[in-house]
mmCIF file of C-alpha atoms in Angstrom:
data_model
loop_
_atom_site.group_PDB
_atom_site.id
_atom_site.type_symbol
_atom_site.label_atom_id
_atom_site.label_comp_id
_atom_site.label_asym_id
_atom_site.label_seq_id
_atom_site.Cartn_x
_atom_site.Cartn_y
_atom_site.Cartn_z
ATOM 1 C CA UNK A 1 49.276 -36.524 19.979
ATOM 2 C CA UNK A 2 46.508 -35.477 22.405
ATOM 3 C CA UNK A 3 45.707 -32.454 20.258
ATOM 4 C CA UNK A 4 45.427 -34.691 17.179
ATOM 5 C CA UNK A 5 43.007 -36.987 19.037
ATOM 6 C CA UNK A 6 40.993 -33.995 20.172
ATOM 7 C CA UNK A 7 40.785 -32.673 16.597
ATOM 8 C CA UNK A 8 39.701 -36.113 15.340
ATOM 9 C CA UNK A 9 37.027 -36.198 18.034
ATOM 10 C CA UNK A 10 35.771 -32.734 17.112
ATOM 11 C CA UNK A 11 35.708 -33.599 13.397
ATOM 12 C CA UNK A 12 33.755 -36.770 14.100
ATOM 13 C CA UNK A 13 31.328 -34.949 16.383
ATOM 14 C CA UNK A 14 31.084 -31.784 14.247
ATOM 15 C CA UNK A 15 32.084 -32.585 10.681
ATOM 16 C CA UNK A 16 33.154 -29.687 8.476
ATOM 17 C CA UNK A 17 30.312 -28.298 6.400
ATOM 18 C CA UNK A 18 29.788 -29.693 2.941
ATOM 19 C CA UNK A 19 28.275 -27.741 0.039
ATOM 20 C CA UNK A 20 24.718 -28.952 0.753
ATOM 21 C CA UNK A 21 24.778 -27.855 4.392
ATOM 22 C CA UNK A 22 26.301 -24.489 3.460
ATOM 23 C CA UNK A 23 23.532 -23.971 0.868
ATOM 24 C CA UNK A 24 20.852 -24.917 3.404
ATOM 25 C CA UNK A 25 22.323 -22.562 5.999
ATOM 26 C CA UNK A 26 22.600 -19.660 3.572
ATOM 27 C CA UNK A 27 19.054 -20.314 2.322
ATOM 28 C CA UNK A 28 17.687 -20.010 5.843
ATOM 29 C CA UNK A 29 19.749 -16.872 6.483
ATOM 30 C CA UNK A 30 18.652 -15.339 3.159
ATOM 31 C CA UNK A 31 15.014 -16.182 2.471
ATOM 32 C CA UNK A 32 14.021 -16.650 -1.159
ATOM 33 C CA UNK A 33 12.698 -13.731 -3.119
ATOM 34 C CA UNK A 34 8.903 -13.303 -3.181
ATOM 35 C CA UNK A 35 8.860 -14.368 -6.838
ATOM 36 C CA UNK A 36 10.498 -17.694 -5.926
ATOM 37 C CA UNK A 37 7.572 -18.481 -3.637
ATOM 38 C CA UNK A 38 4.992 -18.223 -6.419
ATOM 39 C CA UNK A 39 3.948 -21.612 -7.726
ATOM 40 C CA UNK A 40 4.042 -22.287 -11.437
ATOM 41 C CA UNK A 41 0.667 -21.936 -13.130
ATOM 42 C CA UNK A 42 -1.326 -25.006 -14.033
ATOM 43 C CA UNK A 43 -1.110 -26.216 -17.614
ATOM 44 C CA UNK A 44 -3.080 -24.012 -19.961
ATOM 45 C CA UNK A 45 -2.995 -20.924 -17.737
ATOM 46 C CA UNK A 46 -1.079 -17.832 -18.723
ATOM 47 C CA UNK A 47 1.242 -15.852 -16.493
ATOM 48 C CA UNK A 48 1.395 -12.101 -15.990
ATOM 49 C CA UNK A 49 3.462 -10.029 -18.357
ATOM 50 C CA UNK A 50 7.125 -9.970 -17.343
ATOM 51 C CA UNK A 51 7.060 -6.189 -16.908
ATOM 52 C CA UNK A 52 3.913 -6.242 -14.741
ATOM 53 C CA UNK A 53 4.212 -4.796 -11.250
ATOM 54 C CA UNK A 54 3.975 -7.488 -8.613
ATOM 55 C CA UNK A 55 1.994 -7.135 -5.378
ATOM 56 C CA UNK A 56 5.263 -7.034 -3.449
ATOM 57 C CA UNK A 57 6.596 -4.108 -5.478
ATOM 58 C CA UNK A 58 3.412 -2.057 -5.022
ATOM 59 C CA UNK A 59 3.641 -2.275 -1.227
ATOM 60 C CA UNK A 60 7.037 -0.574 -1.059
ATOM 61 C CA UNK A 61 7.064 2.670 0.902
ATOM 62 C CA UNK A 62 9.502 4.235 -1.576
ATOM 63 C CA UNK A 63 7.213 3.621 -4.562
ATOM 64 C CA UNK A 64 6.945 6.954 -6.442
ATOM 65 C CA UNK A 65 3.153 6.678 -6.700
ATOM 66 C CA UNK A 66 2.873 6.120 -2.948
ATOM 67 C CA UNK A 67 5.189 9.052 -2.226
ATOM 68 C CA UNK A 68 3.155 11.280 -4.556
ATOM 69 C CA UNK A 69 -0.087 10.309 -2.792
ATOM 70 C CA UNK A 70 1.516 11.022 0.579
ATOM 71 C CA UNK A 71 2.550 14.495 -0.586
ATOM 72 C CA UNK A 72 -0.937 15.219 -1.946
ATOM 73 C CA UNK A 73 -2.638 14.085 1.282
ATOM 74 C CA UNK A 74 -0.270 16.244 3.336
ATOM 75 C CA UNK A 75 -0.945 19.212 1.043
ATOM 76 C CA UNK A 76 -4.730 18.701 1.150
ATOM 77 C CA UNK A 77 -4.518 18.508 4.949
ATOM 78 C CA UNK A 78 -2.471 21.718 5.054
ATOM 79 C CA UNK A 79 -5.075 23.432 2.834
ATOM 80 C CA UNK A 80 -7.845 22.385 5.254
ATOM 81 C CA UNK A 81 -5.921 23.760 8.242
ATOM 82 C CA UNK A 82 -4.675 26.901 6.477
ATOM 83 C CA UNK A 83 -6.440 27.747 3.193
ATOM 84 C CA UNK A 84 -3.626 30.126 2.210
ATOM 85 C CA UNK A 85 -1.203 27.182 1.935
ATOM 86 C CA UNK A 86 0.306 26.947 -1.527
ATOM 87 C CA UNK A 87 -1.160 23.977 -3.386
ATOM 88 C CA UNK A 88 1.038 21.454 -5.156
ATOM 89 C CA UNK A 89 0.393 21.077 -8.902
ATOM 90 C CA UNK A 90 -1.256 17.690 -8.311
ATOM 91 C CA UNK A 91 -3.432 19.172 -5.567
ATOM 92 C CA UNK A 92 -4.615 21.989 -7.845
ATOM 93 C CA UNK A 93 -6.242 19.340 -10.045
ATOM 94 C CA UNK A 94 -8.330 18.144 -7.077
ATOM 95 C CA UNK A 95 -9.403 21.526 -5.680
ATOM 96 C CA UNK A 96 -11.960 22.396 -8.419
ATOM 97 C CA UNK A 97 -13.757 19.096 -7.699
ATOM 98 C CA UNK A 98 -13.931 19.463 -3.901
ATOM 99 C CA UNK A 99 -17.640 20.324 -3.768
ATOM 100 C CA UNK A 100 -18.588 17.234 -5.830
ATOM 101 C CA UNK A 101 -16.196 15.089 -3.787
ATOM 102 C CA UNK A 102 -17.571 16.420 -0.492
ATOM 103 C CA UNK A 103 -21.152 15.740 -1.651
ATOM 104 C CA UNK A 104 -20.179 12.103 -2.234
ATOM 105 C CA UNK A 105 -18.613 11.909 1.219
ATOM 106 C CA UNK A 106 -21.781 13.306 2.832
ATOM 107 C CA UNK A 107 -23.895 10.829 0.850
ATOM 108 C CA UNK A 108 -21.718 7.842 1.786
ATOM 109 C CA UNK A 109 -21.155 8.736 5.441
ATOM 110 C CA UNK A 110 -24.373 10.518 6.465
ATOM 111 C CA UNK A 111 -23.748 9.925 10.172
ATOM 112 C CA UNK A 112 -20.514 11.914 9.864
ATOM 113 C CA UNK A 113 -20.901 15.580 8.862
ATOM 114 C CA UNK A 114 -17.795 16.922 7.118
ATOM 115 C CA UNK A 115 -17.011 19.129 10.107
ATOM 116 C CA UNK A 116 -16.768 16.042 12.355
ATOM 117 C CA UNK A 117 -14.566 13.900 10.095
ATOM 118 C CA UNK A 118 -10.931 13.744 11.132
ATOM 119 C CA UNK A 119 -9.063 16.169 8.830
ATOM 120 C CA UNK A 120 -6.495 13.548 7.866
ATOM 121 C CA UNK A 121 -9.251 11.078 6.965
ATOM 122 C CA UNK A 122 -11.027 13.803 5.003
ATOM 123 C CA UNK A 123 -7.857 14.524 3.024
ATOM 124 C CA UNK A 124 -7.353 10.821 2.268
ATOM 125 C CA UNK A 125 -10.996 10.442 1.217
ATOM 126 C CA UNK A 126 -10.793 13.479 -1.046
ATOM 127 C CA UNK A 127 -7.729 12.154 -2.847
ATOM 128 C CA UNK A 128 -9.159 8.654 -3.202
ATOM 129 C CA UNK A 129 -12.542 9.865 -4.457
ATOM 130 C CA UNK A 130 -10.804 12.145 -6.943
ATOM 131 C CA UNK A 131 -8.845 9.143 -8.233
ATOM 132 C CA UNK A 132 -11.957 6.942 -8.361
ATOM 133 C CA UNK A 133 -14.203 9.461 -10.075
ATOM 134 C CA UNK A 134 -11.966 11.723 -12.132
ATOM 135 C CA UNK A 135 -8.990 9.514 -13.075
ATOM 136 C CA UNK A 136 -10.693 6.281 -14.211
ATOM 137 C CA UNK A 137 -7.634 4.381 -15.529
ATOM 138 C CA UNK A 138 -6.530 3.702 -11.947
ATOM 139 C CA UNK A 139 -8.109 0.407 -10.799
ATOM 140 C CA UNK A 140 -10.541 1.004 -7.895
ATOM 141 C CA UNK A 141 -8.987 -1.772 -5.794
ATOM 142 C CA UNK A 142 -5.591 -0.064 -6.017
ATOM 143 C CA UNK A 143 -7.052 3.319 -5.054
ATOM 144 C CA UNK A 144 -8.906 1.903 -2.045
ATOM 145 C CA UNK A 145 -5.932 -0.197 -0.935
ATOM 146 C CA UNK A 146 -3.624 2.809 -1.143
ATOM 147 C CA UNK A 147 -6.102 4.993 0.769
ATOM 148 C CA UNK A 148 -6.338 2.380 3.529
ATOM 149 C CA UNK A 149 -2.528 2.208 3.697
ATOM 150 C CA UNK A 150 -2.359 6.005 4.002
ATOM 151 C CA UNK A 151 -4.988 5.832 6.759
ATOM 152 C CA UNK A 152 -2.897 3.235 8.611
ATOM 153 C CA UNK A 153 0.115 5.536 8.387
ATOM 154 C CA UNK A 154 -1.447 8.917 9.136
ATOM 155 C CA UNK A 155 -4.871 8.301 10.671
ATOM 156 C CA UNK A 156 -6.210 6.967 13.930
ATOM 157 C CA UNK A 157 -6.899 3.313 14.752
ATOM 158 C CA UNK A 158 -10.413 3.647 13.348
ATOM 159 C CA UNK A 159 -9.298 5.413 10.159
ATOM 160 C CA UNK A 160 -8.560 2.380 7.936
ATOM 161 C CA UNK A 161 -11.992 0.841 8.558
ATOM 162 C CA UNK A 162 -13.762 4.167 8.092
ATOM 163 C CA UNK A 163 -11.875 4.916 4.859
ATOM 164 C CA UNK A 164 -12.511 1.410 3.505
ATOM 165 C CA UNK A 165 -16.233 1.546 4.292
ATOM 166 C CA UNK A 166 -16.732 5.051 2.922
ATOM 167 C CA UNK A 167 -14.842 4.300 -0.301
ATOM 168 C CA UNK A 168 -16.773 1.053 -0.770
ATOM 169 C CA UNK A 169 -20.008 3.061 -0.610
ATOM 170 C CA UNK A 170 -18.579 5.709 -2.959
ATOM 171 C CA UNK A 171 -17.604 3.011 -5.435
ATOM 172 C CA UNK A 172 -21.167 1.654 -5.468
ATOM 173 C CA UNK A 173 -22.549 5.133 -6.189
ATOM 174 C CA UNK A 174 -19.984 5.910 -8.894
ATOM 175 C CA UNK A 175 -20.565 2.605 -10.700
ATOM 176 C CA UNK A 176 -24.373 2.659 -10.549
ATOM 177 C CA UNK A 177 -25.954 2.125 -13.959
#
């Protein structure tokens, strides 16, 4: 009898969960997907194509494009340190353009001679400028954003700001009428 009273007391004090409270608890334990957080567009506006890449998908570290850029930056860096390093196929496309790319870097960062630029930053700049100037279908914002992300990963604390500023200046020169 005492146990039954105790169980009644516990049930009154802590009622068993109903479906609504279970849903609320599981929702807080499992946050909604990023797409669920996007508000519906106002009437008359169109939405992105269903197969378009969302901002959240582009920021993934296992994105094949990001991994390819990482490999190219590492290979460009290795070529700077040891010129006899074997170039990746993607890197061999950049190498013939290095003098033009380096001229742009000197023009956009005159206070930094090439010999004084951090070698990692130089490799990131070279890849990004190649993408901006010689592979036009890639949107400039994507190229700069990716270069800044690479700088955050591989460069110093000052690298992201330096890369962003230099590429902004390069973009102005490339898109001059």
